[in-house]
XYZ file of C-alpha atoms in Angstrom:
185
model
C -11.802 -6.798 -21.980
C -9.179 -4.187 -21.215
C -8.008 -2.032 -24.086
C -4.286 -2.311 -24.644
C -2.439 0.865 -23.830
C 0.448 2.285 -25.984
C 3.999 2.668 -24.549
C 3.516 6.422 -24.795
C 0.255 6.273 -22.784
C 2.027 4.150 -20.142
C 4.852 6.657 -19.819
C 2.338 9.524 -19.718
C 0.426 7.761 -16.900
C 3.736 7.298 -14.913
C 4.616 10.941 -15.402
C 1.121 12.033 -14.221
C 1.667 9.937 -11.111
C 4.972 11.453 -10.455
C 3.590 14.979 -11.010
C 0.585 14.299 -8.712
C 3.012 13.131 -5.967
C 5.263 16.176 -6.366
C 2.185 18.536 -6.222
C 0.469 16.899 -3.289
C 3.105 15.400 -0.997
C 5.204 17.870 1.020
C 7.831 15.156 1.889
C 8.187 14.273 -1.846
C 8.822 17.844 -2.725
C 11.529 18.118 -0.015
C 13.113 14.742 -1.010
C 13.097 15.636 -4.580
C 14.720 18.979 -4.022
C 17.422 17.380 -1.833
C 18.130 14.619 -4.310
C 18.577 17.179 -6.977
C 20.847 19.379 -4.822
C 22.947 16.399 -3.754
C 23.452 15.242 -7.387
C 24.335 18.731 -8.436
C 26.756 19.082 -5.577
C 28.387 15.818 -6.594
C 29.391 17.398 -9.947
C 31.443 20.077 -8.093
C 33.165 17.868 -5.501
C 34.956 15.399 -7.916
C 32.886 12.396 -6.950
C 34.160 9.050 -8.341
C 31.924 6.951 -10.675
C 31.011 4.407 -7.977
C 30.283 7.060 -5.436
C 27.978 8.819 -7.803
C 26.198 5.503 -8.573
C 25.773 5.007 -4.740
C 24.319 8.541 -4.417
C 22.038 8.030 -7.331
C 20.701 4.681 -5.951
C 20.256 6.197 -2.521
C 18.407 9.145 -3.831
C 16.093 7.162 -6.115
C 15.449 4.613 -3.381
C 14.007 7.382 -1.200
C 11.966 8.689 -4.065
C 10.616 5.297 -4.973
C 9.786 4.532 -1.374
C 7.860 7.751 -1.156
C 6.004 6.958 -4.378
C 5.012 3.436 -3.054
C 4.045 4.967 0.372
C 1.764 7.548 -1.406
C 0.210 4.760 -3.663
C -0.372 2.471 -0.612
C -1.941 5.256 1.417
C -4.243 6.149 -1.454
C -5.192 2.541 -1.972
C -5.909 2.101 1.732
C -8.036 5.280 1.741
C -10.127 3.855 -1.149
C -10.794 0.569 0.584
C -11.088 1.633 4.240
C -14.124 3.975 4.697
C -13.810 3.893 8.523
C -10.920 3.835 10.910
C -9.153 0.454 10.862
C -6.205 -0.343 13.020
C -4.821 -2.668 10.335
C -4.993 0.270 7.810
C -3.028 2.308 10.210
C -0.373 -0.357 10.550
C -0.106 -0.635 6.844
C 0.324 3.189 6.465
C 2.817 3.275 9.362
C 4.960 0.490 7.933
C 4.944 2.173 4.521
C 6.156 5.316 6.131
C 8.760 3.442 8.022
C 10.126 2.195 4.682
C 10.568 5.920 3.619
C 12.238 6.765 6.894
C 14.724 3.815 6.570
C 15.484 4.672 2.944
C 16.059 8.251 3.920
C 18.362 7.259 6.829
C 20.302 5.120 4.364
C 20.593 7.990 2.008
C 21.840 10.317 4.718
C 24.480 7.818 5.848
C 25.734 7.186 2.198
C 25.874 10.935 1.693
C 27.777 11.505 4.857
C 30.305 8.719 3.975
C 30.822 10.032 0.475
C 30.767 13.788 1.162
C 32.518 14.096 4.460
C 36.110 14.414 3.382
C 35.278 16.294 0.164
C 33.018 18.746 1.926
C 35.403 19.313 4.743
C 38.222 20.273 2.280
C 35.695 22.300 0.177
C 34.438 24.114 3.263
C 37.902 25.208 4.333
C 38.587 26.449 0.753
C 35.266 28.359 0.817
C 36.017 30.047 4.176
C 39.406 31.142 2.895
C 37.727 32.489 -0.261
C 35.115 34.421 1.761
C 37.806 36.057 3.731
C 39.603 37.145 0.561
C 39.604 40.683 -0.732
C 36.514 39.854 -2.881
C 34.156 40.140 0.069
C 31.842 42.605 -1.608
C 31.529 40.395 -4.720
C 30.893 37.194 -2.706
C 28.317 39.092 -0.508
C 26.381 40.265 -3.480
C 26.389 36.857 -5.149
C 25.405 35.170 -1.862
C 22.468 37.528 -1.367
C 21.254 37.129 -4.935
C 21.657 33.343 -4.668
C 19.532 33.274 -1.453
C 16.935 35.458 -3.063
C 16.710 33.413 -6.219
C 16.440 30.179 -4.079
C 13.641 31.768 -1.992
C 11.661 32.590 -5.136
C 12.431 29.170 -6.676
C 11.226 27.306 -3.520
C 8.175 29.517 -3.149
C 7.295 29.064 -6.708
C 7.752 25.272 -6.365
C 5.558 25.264 -3.271
C 2.904 27.236 -5.215
C 2.832 30.186 -2.810
C 1.231 33.342 -4.178
C 3.053 35.784 -1.984
C 6.919 35.946 -2.220
C 7.210 38.496 0.408
C 5.312 37.257 3.364
C 4.955 33.937 5.351
C 4.955 30.495 3.991
C 7.110 27.514 4.234
C 10.275 29.575 3.809
C 10.681 33.242 4.970
C 12.469 35.332 2.411
C 13.078 38.016 5.042
C 14.638 35.480 7.473
C 16.761 33.874 4.647
C 18.108 37.211 3.491
C 18.646 38.383 7.053
C 20.567 35.270 7.853
C 22.649 35.617 4.560
C 23.494 39.189 5.523
C 24.521 38.194 9.031
C 26.683 35.415 7.721
C 28.345 37.818 5.284
C 29.027 40.347 8.119
C 30.544 37.526 10.230
C 32.840 36.487 7.466
C 33.740 40.000 6.483
C 34.827 40.792 10.026
C 37.848 38.897 11.499
């Protein structure tokens, strides 16, 4: 007979599952980061309550689809010890669910953010061409540097200065080039 688990143990198991997927699945890491950034961005763009709910549902739909995809893949790997075309179909269909949920999230994001980002981008370009160019350049460079460090830490990379999923040198160089382009008219 199975021993009854407490509610805390159930939550702990669920959190362990989430942490496992975040540590082992590259796509989940990207989707989690993008969902976080979209929700943070929504705070600064004056998103209405229903728009925020739509963004929240779209983001969680992608994350849940990725969790189910990972669980299904792990279950299939336990059962299928050799190549099985039906196992491949099951894995491909689960991956398609993630793809469709991601497309859904992108479309919802475009619909909600298009007008707001367009106006915000125009204001940002005007601000970047203002007399505070040095201040904005310094803040931008430090922001890029911090983001590189955060992403490399999140990815578990041991070297912050060479190679990896994101190149700090390339990111800083691009940031400097962008600052130069905006500084010159």
